[in-house]
Amino acid sequence: MTLAHWLYVLGVLVVVLTMILRRNVVIPCIVFTFLIGLVYTGNLITAVQAVFNASLVAAKELFGIFLIISLMVAMLKSISATGGDELLVKPMSKLMVSPLVSYIVVCVATVIISLFFWPTPAVPLIGALLVPAAVRAGLPPMLGAVALALAGQAMTLAGDVIIQGAPGLTAASAGVATELVTWKGGLLTLIAGAVAIPLGYILNREDIRNFQHQKAETAATAEMSLPVGQAEEKKVDLTKGKFLVYLLIAAMIGVVVSMFGFDIKGGDASALLGGVALLIMLVATVTIDGIGGFDKMADYVADGLVFAFKVMGPIIPIAGFFFLGNPEVVVNILGDGAPGFLFDVGEMVAKVIPPTGFMAAFGLLILGAITGLDGSGFSGLPVVGTLAGAMASGDANVAATLGSLGQLGAIWVGGGALVAWSSLVAVAGIVGVPVLDLVRKNTIPVIAGLVVATIFAVLFMM
């Protein structure tokens, strides 16, 4: 262990402490990247260059994730110009016949939309169109918010099995294949969701009974709509809207069938999804705007990229710091012969804490949860991914499992289920419930789901 190794450990501790204090970790990551470069190379110029090279390497590693997110958001925006996004979920509102069925429908609709477009567009879409119908069927608004948060912000985003943004980031940091983290994370978050989502309903049955006595009054005030600015931008054309929705559904079914039928995984799967998104966007812009589509499509692509970099951009210098811990990547930052600082520390820790036991599994889960306290859910993925790879000592299966558990902890907590200053604010806002009350409603289901998923991982996946 050299001084640079101890600086890296100190940097990790400072990053985690900064997250606990609910501050952004970009500054400490840049500072410690510089200090490690200075101590390791002994050259001030090289240390300054390392700050840039770390972010450049991280950007190269992660740009595929940024691009697929931006294209999916841009595609949905191009379709929403005709009101097609509303047509996409409108048929489900007819299924709202009871509180239980309404709760299930909101969860299923949220999962479907979030799988392909992330929860960010799903929350206002489902919250504005389906939750009012669920409220009229007797589901309290708070339970509608719980369904949105647990099914979309937590379960679906933590697996992210279609867009693969989260598993891609975790896998890149752990030094394992993206598809390995994708299926493990997908299975574990499904187990956590299978526990948390039913619990979210069962624990609030008394609230449902109380709400039904005042259903008429509450339902009358629960109507929600998209902001006026968005409504004005839409050129409602049901014929074009239906055509684009059917095209989108057929294309996405084709993507999923192709992924399984032709064993398309990882980057190839992202390329297929991204290509389909671009082609549908092209069809949508030409169908809606005609010759004006030449300019409009450029605007959609730009808007998508702005969204992706606004959400994910700060992760670049953070990932750059944690990539210093990966022996396969650090050579591109500090030069040939540079050690993977965190991997070296992880090997030392692994001699004391077995990487396949409950202590390691719950340790990564808790660390992920701590990193999620910053309200992003994604900024901690390089931390848990790199540490998981280090503790696994070259065992890709163990690294992927530990990384997936850290990913679950970070996103279930910080992605929008337990942190009030995260995107959970958007869920509470669109439904019209207090965000702190929503956190309290989510707490027991989330903890129970994560504990069960972690036990399953230790017993059957290591």
XYZ file of C-alpha atoms in Angstrom:
462
model
C 0.000 0.000 0.000
C 1.524 3.273 -1.157
C 0.631 6.848 -0.208
C -1.412 7.078 -3.428
C -3.437 4.037 -2.304
C -4.214 5.658 1.045
C -5.144 8.903 -0.720
C -7.597 6.919 -2.845
C -9.162 5.335 0.256
C -9.412 8.780 1.874
C -11.003 10.099 -1.312
C -13.653 7.371 -1.270
C -14.444 8.119 2.387
C -14.707 11.854 1.669
C -17.020 11.153 -1.283
C -19.306 8.970 0.858
C -19.317 11.560 3.671
C -20.147 14.295 1.162
C -23.109 12.237 -0.063
C -24.324 11.733 3.502
C -24.209 15.520 3.934
C -26.350 15.807 0.770
C -23.750 17.667 -1.261
C -22.597 16.998 -4.811
C -19.377 14.989 -5.005
C -17.896 16.408 -8.215
C -15.444 18.724 -6.384
C -13.949 16.078 -4.035
C -13.611 13.668 -6.978
C -11.664 16.244 -9.012
C -9.495 17.220 -6.020
C -8.521 13.642 -5.189
C -7.940 12.767 -8.837
C -5.417 15.618 -8.934
C -3.781 14.651 -5.617
C -3.419 10.996 -6.577
C -1.956 11.950 -9.945
C 0.493 14.304 -8.212
C 1.592 11.776 -5.568
C 1.796 8.822 -7.967
C 3.699 10.582 -10.779
C 5.494 13.288 -8.809
C 4.835 15.636 -11.730
C 2.546 18.660 -11.413
C 1.828 18.876 -15.156
C 0.983 15.172 -15.377
C -1.317 15.524 -12.352
C -3.210 18.372 -14.034
C -3.464 16.303 -17.217
C -4.773 13.360 -15.164
C -7.786 15.437 -14.082
C -8.750 15.910 -17.725
C -7.782 12.408 -18.854
C -9.870 10.812 -16.107
C -12.989 12.640 -17.286
C -12.137 11.943 -20.936
C -11.757 8.214 -20.308
C -15.004 8.194 -18.316
C -16.811 10.056 -21.111
C -15.577 7.529 -23.686
C -16.701 4.630 -21.510
C -20.115 6.106 -20.787
C -21.095 7.965 -23.947
C -23.043 4.985 -25.302
C -25.252 5.170 -22.205
C -25.732 8.931 -22.628
C -26.645 8.524 -26.290
C -29.254 5.782 -25.838
C -30.970 7.757 -23.060
C -31.038 10.903 -25.190
C -32.454 9.075 -28.228
C -35.248 7.400 -26.252
C -36.279 10.718 -24.675
C -36.122 12.478 -28.045
C -38.218 9.762 -29.690
C -40.950 10.015 -27.047
C -40.948 13.788 -27.393
C -41.400 13.530 -31.164
C -44.414 11.258 -30.703
C -45.914 13.398 -27.929
C -46.296 16.275 -30.398
C -49.521 14.617 -31.636
C -50.739 13.529 -28.209
C -49.527 10.017 -28.997
C -48.023 9.665 -25.534
C -51.511 10.109 -24.058
C -52.976 7.546 -26.464
C -50.304 5.123 -25.279
C -51.752 4.897 -21.759
C -55.389 5.879 -22.322
C -56.694 2.289 -22.861
C -55.392 1.305 -19.428
C -57.618 3.868 -17.702
C -60.647 1.742 -18.665
C -59.336 -1.055 -16.440
C -59.703 1.010 -13.255
C -62.584 -0.842 -11.580
C -61.361 -1.144 -7.966
C -58.529 0.120 -5.734
C -56.536 -3.120 -6.065
C -56.910 -3.354 -9.847
C -56.113 0.362 -10.157
C -52.952 -0.076 -8.077
C -51.849 -2.985 -10.283
C -52.620 -1.108 -13.505
C -50.642 1.961 -12.384
C -47.697 -0.286 -11.468
C -47.788 -2.221 -14.741
C -48.163 0.917 -16.864
C -45.300 2.582 -14.995
C -43.052 -0.439 -15.507
C -43.804 -0.632 -19.238
C -43.211 3.072 -19.897
C -40.157 3.209 -17.605
C -38.530 0.169 -19.218
C -38.305 1.865 -22.583
C -38.202 5.573 -21.696
C -36.957 5.718 -18.070
C -39.205 6.898 -15.223
C -38.601 10.600 -15.975
C -41.257 10.846 -18.725
C -43.337 8.050 -17.171
C -44.070 9.968 -13.964
C -45.871 12.971 -15.503
C -47.535 10.777 -18.125
C -48.908 8.115 -15.763
C -49.430 10.584 -12.915
C -51.469 12.951 -15.037
C -53.513 10.415 -16.992
C -53.929 7.226 -14.947
C -53.742 8.276 -11.299
C -56.908 10.449 -11.488
C -58.787 7.449 -12.918
C -57.395 5.279 -10.119
C -58.516 7.851 -7.548
C -62.046 7.769 -8.967
C -61.954 3.980 -8.555
C -61.185 4.352 -4.837
C -57.365 4.331 -4.698
C -56.005 7.062 -2.396
C -53.676 9.516 -4.173
C -50.898 8.506 -1.767
C -51.152 4.885 -2.975
C -50.983 6.111 -6.550
C -47.742 7.892 -5.682
C -46.423 4.768 -3.920
C -47.146 2.708 -7.045
C -45.337 5.232 -9.266
C -42.300 5.386 -6.979
C -41.900 1.672 -6.259
C -42.653 0.392 -9.762
C -40.841 3.064 -11.778
C -38.329 5.094 -9.782
C -37.167 2.043 -7.811
C -37.801 -1.389 -9.352
C -37.604 -0.627 -13.068
C -34.800 1.934 -12.920
C -32.683 -0.265 -10.628
C -32.801 -3.040 -13.224
C -32.832 -0.862 -16.360
C -32.744 -4.020 -18.476
C -33.695 -2.386 -21.797
C -31.756 0.884 -21.938
C -29.030 -0.609 -19.651
C -27.794 2.735 -18.371
C -27.448 1.634 -14.745
C -25.978 -1.851 -15.358
C -23.687 -0.401 -18.020
C -22.229 2.084 -15.537
C -21.895 -0.526 -12.780
C -20.351 -3.100 -15.122
C -17.856 -0.621 -16.572
C -16.678 0.239 -13.053
C -16.526 -3.401 -11.944
C -14.734 -4.548 -15.087
C -17.335 -7.175 -16.033
C -19.709 -7.661 -18.966
C -22.777 -5.416 -19.011
C -25.129 -8.318 -19.747
C -23.952 -10.109 -16.586
C -24.934 -7.166 -14.380
C -28.092 -6.611 -16.449
C -29.641 -10.010 -15.815
C -28.487 -10.235 -12.191
C -29.657 -6.724 -11.390
C -32.899 -7.317 -13.279
C -33.646 -10.493 -11.335
C -32.752 -8.997 -7.965
C -34.776 -5.824 -8.483
C -37.714 -7.955 -9.629
C -37.492 -9.925 -6.371
C -37.280 -6.694 -4.364
C -40.265 -5.304 -6.266
C -42.263 -8.516 -5.800
C -41.920 -7.934 -2.051
C -42.134 -4.136 -1.872
C -45.029 -3.443 -4.256
C -47.566 -5.813 -2.612
C -46.427 -4.601 0.822
C -47.023 -1.023 -0.295
C -50.679 -1.924 -0.852
C -51.206 -4.314 2.080
C -49.796 -1.936 4.692
C -52.189 0.807 3.567
C -55.500 -1.067 3.414
C -56.833 0.998 6.294
C -56.092 4.169 4.315
C -58.052 2.744 1.379
C -61.086 2.057 3.552
C -60.937 5.551 5.030
C -60.506 7.114 1.635
C -63.526 5.400 0.127
C -65.762 7.293 2.554
C -64.590 10.588 1.078
C -63.930 9.321 -2.464
C -66.306 11.633 -4.275
C -64.913 14.802 -2.736
C -61.270 13.785 -3.186
C -61.719 12.537 -6.749
C -63.235 15.869 -7.711
C -60.029 17.645 -6.695
C -57.632 15.006 -8.004
C -57.911 15.877 -11.693
C -54.516 16.710 -13.096
C -53.295 17.816 -16.465
C -50.042 18.546 -18.207
C -48.645 22.051 -17.808
C -50.208 24.626 -20.107
C -46.939 25.160 -21.955
C -46.810 21.501 -22.945
C -50.451 21.365 -23.899
C -50.056 24.316 -26.232
C -47.182 22.642 -28.069
C -49.219 19.594 -29.043
C -50.770 19.361 -32.471
C -53.507 16.895 -31.604
C -54.066 14.631 -34.591
C -55.630 11.339 -33.575
C -54.984 9.653 -36.928
C -51.263 10.450 -36.906
C -51.068 9.855 -33.178
C -52.565 6.370 -33.453
C -50.304 5.499 -36.379
C -47.197 6.521 -34.434
C -48.298 4.701 -31.280
C -48.942 1.479 -33.211
C -45.595 1.885 -34.969
C -43.844 2.423 -31.634
C -45.485 -0.597 -29.991
C -44.701 -2.855 -32.968
C -41.107 -1.628 -33.092
C -40.509 -2.139 -29.361
C -42.013 -5.630 -29.477
C -39.709 -6.326 -32.410
C -36.708 -5.087 -30.433
C -37.497 -7.285 -27.424
C -38.190 -10.358 -29.594
C -34.969 -9.777 -31.524
C -32.937 -9.407 -28.329
C -34.114 -12.766 -27.052
C -34.485 -14.554 -30.388
C -31.062 -13.613 -31.754
C -29.256 -13.400 -28.396
C -28.493 -9.687 -28.821
C -26.889 -8.333 -25.651
C -25.011 -5.390 -24.171
C -23.816 -2.798 -26.653
C -25.451 -4.596 -29.570
C -28.826 -4.407 -27.834
C -28.326 -0.694 -27.143
C -27.377 -0.154 -30.788
C -30.564 -1.900 -31.939
C -32.728 0.139 -29.573
C -31.002 3.398 -30.475
C -31.303 2.755 -34.203
C -35.007 2.001 -33.857
C -35.470 5.185 -31.802
C -33.816 7.299 -34.493
C -35.874 5.720 -37.288
C -39.181 6.159 -35.420
C -38.219 9.756 -34.639
C -37.543 10.291 -38.341
C -40.929 8.868 -39.308
C -42.673 10.914 -36.604
C -41.092 14.236 -37.564
C -41.728 13.779 -41.300
C -45.307 12.578 -40.665
C -46.126 15.497 -38.382
C -44.105 18.377 -39.815
C -43.466 17.390 -43.430
C -40.560 19.377 -44.861
C -40.276 21.136 -41.491
C -39.239 17.790 -40.040
C -35.715 18.379 -41.378
C -35.252 21.089 -38.760
C -37.541 19.616 -36.112
C -35.663 16.318 -35.856
C -32.427 18.171 -35.143
C -34.234 19.978 -32.312
C -35.470 16.693 -30.838
C -31.989 15.157 -30.935
C -30.529 18.274 -29.295
C -33.230 18.260 -26.602
C -32.556 14.583 -25.898
C -28.818 15.162 -25.548
C -29.389 18.153 -23.273
C -31.640 16.011 -21.067
C -29.125 13.133 -20.928
C -26.171 15.361 -20.077
C -28.165 17.321 -17.514
C -29.081 14.094 -15.720
C -25.865 12.127 -16.259
C -23.216 14.771 -17.046
C -21.939 15.289 -13.471
C -21.201 11.561 -13.314
C -18.271 11.963 -15.760
C -15.711 13.442 -13.308
C -17.088 11.189 -10.558
C -16.613 8.087 -12.694
C -13.196 9.408 -13.711
C -12.056 9.350 -10.089
C -13.376 5.860 -9.462
C -11.887 4.557 -12.700
C -8.525 5.233 -11.042
C -9.358 2.202 -8.941
C -9.756 -0.096 -11.960
C -6.450 -1.596 -13.204
C -7.734 -1.971 -16.765
C -8.736 1.684 -17.083
C -6.249 3.545 -14.891
C -3.416 2.993 -17.396
C -5.272 5.303 -19.793
C -5.228 8.008 -17.134
C -1.878 7.680 -15.328
C 0.071 5.679 -17.890
C 1.410 2.130 -18.189
C 2.158 0.370 -14.934
C -0.344 2.357 -12.877
C -2.076 0.142 -10.285
C -5.818 -0.169 -9.773
C -5.852 1.580 -6.409
C -9.258 0.404 -5.212
C -8.724 -3.095 -6.577
C -5.541 -3.380 -4.526
C -7.413 -2.219 -1.426
C -10.281 -4.568 -2.250
C -7.978 -7.553 -2.435
C -6.686 -6.674 1.024
C -10.236 -6.306 2.375
C -11.302 -9.570 0.708
C -8.740 -11.419 2.801
C -10.613 -10.277 5.905
C -14.205 -10.204 4.591
C -15.202 -13.121 2.315
C -16.748 -11.625 -0.856
C -19.454 -14.290 -1.032
C -20.915 -13.910 2.462
C -23.720 -11.900 4.016
C -21.301 -9.283 5.361
C -20.007 -8.361 1.905
C -23.476 -8.475 0.316
C -25.167 -6.284 2.918
C -22.060 -4.069 3.048
C -22.357 -3.291 -0.684
C -26.131 -2.822 -0.353
C -25.703 -0.352 2.515
C -22.863 1.455 0.733
C -25.080 1.780 -2.322
C -27.873 3.169 -0.157
C -25.486 5.703 1.380
C -24.308 6.866 -2.036
C -27.957 7.239 -3.020
C -28.455 9.865 -0.338
C -27.326 12.525 -2.803
C -30.695 12.096 -4.509
C -29.375 10.900 -7.864
C -29.045 7.141 -7.491
C -26.524 7.036 -10.312
C -23.569 8.962 -8.922
C -22.767 6.101 -6.524
C -22.694 3.379 -9.178
C -18.997 3.881 -9.985
C -18.291 3.519 -6.242
C -20.138 0.241 -5.738
C -19.091 -1.132 -9.120
C -15.401 -0.519 -8.563
C -15.489 -1.864 -4.998
C -17.450 -4.943 -6.089
C -14.852 -5.696 -8.763
C -12.058 -5.192 -6.248
C -13.544 -7.465 -3.588
C -14.365 -10.220 -6.082
C -10.659 -10.755 -6.854
C -11.245 -11.582 -10.500
C -14.460 -13.607 -10.097
C -16.821 -11.972 -12.618
C -19.899 -13.729 -11.204
C -19.267 -12.446 -7.674
C -18.342 -8.977 -8.932
C -21.574 -8.733 -10.950
C -23.684 -9.925 -8.005
C -22.096 -7.534 -5.502
C -22.262 -4.699 -8.019
C -25.939 -5.432 -8.664
C -26.683 -5.292 -4.929
C -24.900 -1.947 -4.652
C -26.856 -0.769 -7.687
C -30.138 -1.772 -6.033
C -29.204 0.046 -2.837
C -28.231 3.229 -4.676
C -31.257 3.430 -6.977
C -33.996 2.081 -4.730
C -32.958 4.611 -2.093
C -31.664 7.538 -4.141
C -33.345 7.014 -7.505
C -36.637 8.112 -6.078
C -38.139 5.923 -3.349
C -36.654 6.976 0.007
C -34.846 10.281 -0.554
C -37.197 13.257 -0.341
C -34.877 15.578 -2.288
C -34.588 13.169 -5.232
C -36.928 12.791 -8.217
C -39.469 11.554 -5.658
C -40.406 15.239 -5.440
C -41.745 14.994 -9.005
C -43.860 11.962 -8.082
C -45.324 13.690 -5.048
C -45.850 16.906 -6.990
C -47.698 15.403 -9.961
C -49.987 13.365 -7.681
C -50.389 16.123 -5.107
C -49.213 14.472 -1.876
C -46.585 15.545 0.721
C -43.205 14.129 -0.253
C -42.160 13.313 3.338
C -45.350 11.330 3.877
C -44.582 9.441 0.676
C -41.099 8.612 2.001
C -42.626 7.199 5.174
C -45.079 5.071 3.192
C -42.238 3.673 1.071
C -39.766 2.936 3.866
C -40.911 -0.474 5.149
C -41.694 -1.947 1.697
C -38.336 -0.795 0.285
C -36.273 -2.120 3.194
C -38.130 -5.442 3.168
C -37.677 -5.841 -0.587
C -33.953 -5.069 -0.499
C -33.312 -7.432 2.426
C -35.096 -10.326 0.699
C -33.253 -9.660 -2.580
C -29.887 -9.582 -0.791
C -30.545 -12.861 1.027
C -31.555 -14.465 -2.281
C -28.354 -13.176 -3.917
C -26.128 -14.661 -1.212
C -27.887 -18.032 -1.187
C -28.357 -18.587 -4.927
C -26.261 -16.191 -7.048
C -22.716 -16.317 -5.674
